[in-house]
Amino acid sequence: MVEKSSGAEKSMGIGDKVGTTISGATDSSMINNVSEKVSGVGEKLKGTVKGVPKSTDTLSNKIDLFLNDKSDQLIKDWELATKEDIIDIEKRYSKISRDMGELDSRFNEYRGFTGKKLKKIEDRLDKLENNE
């Protein structure tokens, strides 16, 4: 962007305008204004950070206290499993595994017994059918 003016001024580019603005910004009023804004931001930051503990140990302790206080509610809300829940599930799984092994062996035993009975019944049916 080039700005044209009449008279002795030459055409100015954006870089020239910025340079002129910066070089002309040495006014004490401009510096004071920036200084006030920076001070205001610093005060806001101090107010925001005032409630945060300086030590991470203190923060960790506060988090631990909060979690201990609210742990039952968190477990309920998020449907979390506790150590006792896991131990109970492991015991139940072990019992089921043993029971399944026992059921499998009993099933195989009865399958053999039933297979023999069915064989006898088939033999008897064959005899009856062949006699006719």
XYZ file of C-alpha atoms in Angstrom:
132
model
C 0.000 0.000 0.000
C 1.496 3.295 -1.036
C 0.315 6.621 0.250
C 0.741 9.561 -2.091
C 0.754 13.106 -0.877
C 1.348 16.420 -2.493
C 4.451 18.402 -1.976
C 7.797 17.323 -0.643
C 6.624 14.048 0.992
C 7.633 10.859 -0.788
C 5.378 7.833 -1.063
C 5.356 5.803 2.199
C 5.039 2.048 2.537
C 3.614 0.184 5.539
C 7.126 -0.433 6.880
C 7.823 3.291 6.776
C 4.596 4.033 8.660
C 5.380 1.501 11.357
C 8.920 2.811 11.701
C 7.613 6.349 12.014
C 5.044 5.317 14.605
C 7.637 3.447 16.675
C 10.209 6.213 16.466
C 7.540 8.747 17.351
C 6.387 6.630 20.312
C 9.093 7.846 22.600
C 6.669 10.298 24.140
C 6.569 9.949 27.904
C 2.754 9.789 27.761
C 2.884 6.700 25.526
C 5.457 5.027 27.796
C 3.421 5.845 30.900
C 0.289 4.428 29.297
C 2.038 1.128 28.480
C 3.558 1.027 31.958
C 0.132 1.431 33.569
C -1.329 -1.366 31.439
C 1.529 -3.709 32.339
C 1.094 -2.892 36.041
C -2.619 -3.610 35.793
C -1.955 -6.993 34.210
C 0.604 -7.772 36.913
C -1.932 -7.010 39.652
C -4.520 -9.219 37.957
C -2.015 -12.068 37.813
C -1.117 -11.634 41.469
C -4.806 -11.787 42.394
C -5.313 -14.898 40.297
C -2.242 -16.707 41.613
C -2.794 -15.647 45.235
C -4.987 -18.691 46.024
C -2.576 -21.227 44.504
C -0.125 -22.748 46.994
C 3.548 -22.186 46.260
C 4.568 -25.716 47.201
C 3.445 -28.697 45.140
C 3.443 -30.767 48.357
C 0.695 -28.562 49.769
C -1.274 -28.872 46.554
C -0.796 -32.652 46.508
C -1.972 -32.896 50.117
C -5.077 -30.854 49.315
C -5.845 -33.107 46.338
C -5.340 -36.220 48.505
C -7.672 -34.860 51.182
C -10.305 -34.038 48.566
C -10.076 -37.497 46.977
C -10.238 -39.245 50.358
C -13.246 -37.165 51.316
C -15.058 -37.706 48.010
C -13.760 -41.194 47.103
C -16.996 -43.046 47.874
C -18.987 -40.625 45.742
C -16.422 -40.789 42.896
C -16.482 -44.606 42.944
C -20.268 -44.568 42.808
C -20.568 -41.846 40.137
C -17.891 -43.269 37.835
C -18.769 -46.909 38.607
C -15.171 -47.687 39.566
C -13.969 -51.014 40.957
C -12.193 -51.080 44.296
C -9.468 -53.470 45.410
C -12.062 -55.439 47.383
C -14.246 -55.694 44.269
C -11.348 -57.108 42.253
C -10.437 -59.617 44.991
C -14.088 -60.739 45.161
C -14.248 -61.183 41.379
C -10.983 -63.170 41.391
C -12.354 -65.508 44.105
C -15.591 -65.998 42.180
C -13.663 -66.692 38.964
C -11.501 -69.306 40.717
C -14.592 -71.030 42.103
C -16.307 -71.010 38.716
C -13.166 -72.384 37.050
C -13.078 -75.292 39.534
C -16.817 -75.863 39.125
C -16.501 -75.832 35.330
C -13.784 -78.473 35.498
C -15.953 -80.637 37.720
C -19.002 -80.130 35.490
C -16.997 -80.999 32.399
C -15.763 -84.270 33.905
C -19.298 -85.166 35.085
C -20.700 -84.319 31.656
C -18.160 -86.580 29.956
C -18.992 -89.366 32.430
C -22.724 -89.056 31.792
C -22.179 -88.729 28.064
C -20.417 -92.095 28.107
C -23.170 -93.638 30.223
C -25.888 -92.159 28.013
C -24.046 -93.271 24.882
C -24.030 -96.879 26.145
C -27.765 -96.744 26.961
C -28.567 -95.310 23.527
C -26.517 -98.046 21.892
C -28.484 -100.714 23.778
C -31.786 -99.086 22.763
C -30.704 -98.941 19.111
C -29.698 -102.609 19.207
C -33.085 -103.540 20.625
C -34.873 -101.471 17.957
C -32.852 -103.149 15.239
C -33.839 -106.588 16.582
C -37.513 -105.587 16.684
C -37.406 -104.131 13.177
C -35.565 -107.153 11.717
C -37.985 -109.695 13.240
C -40.871 -108.293 11.244
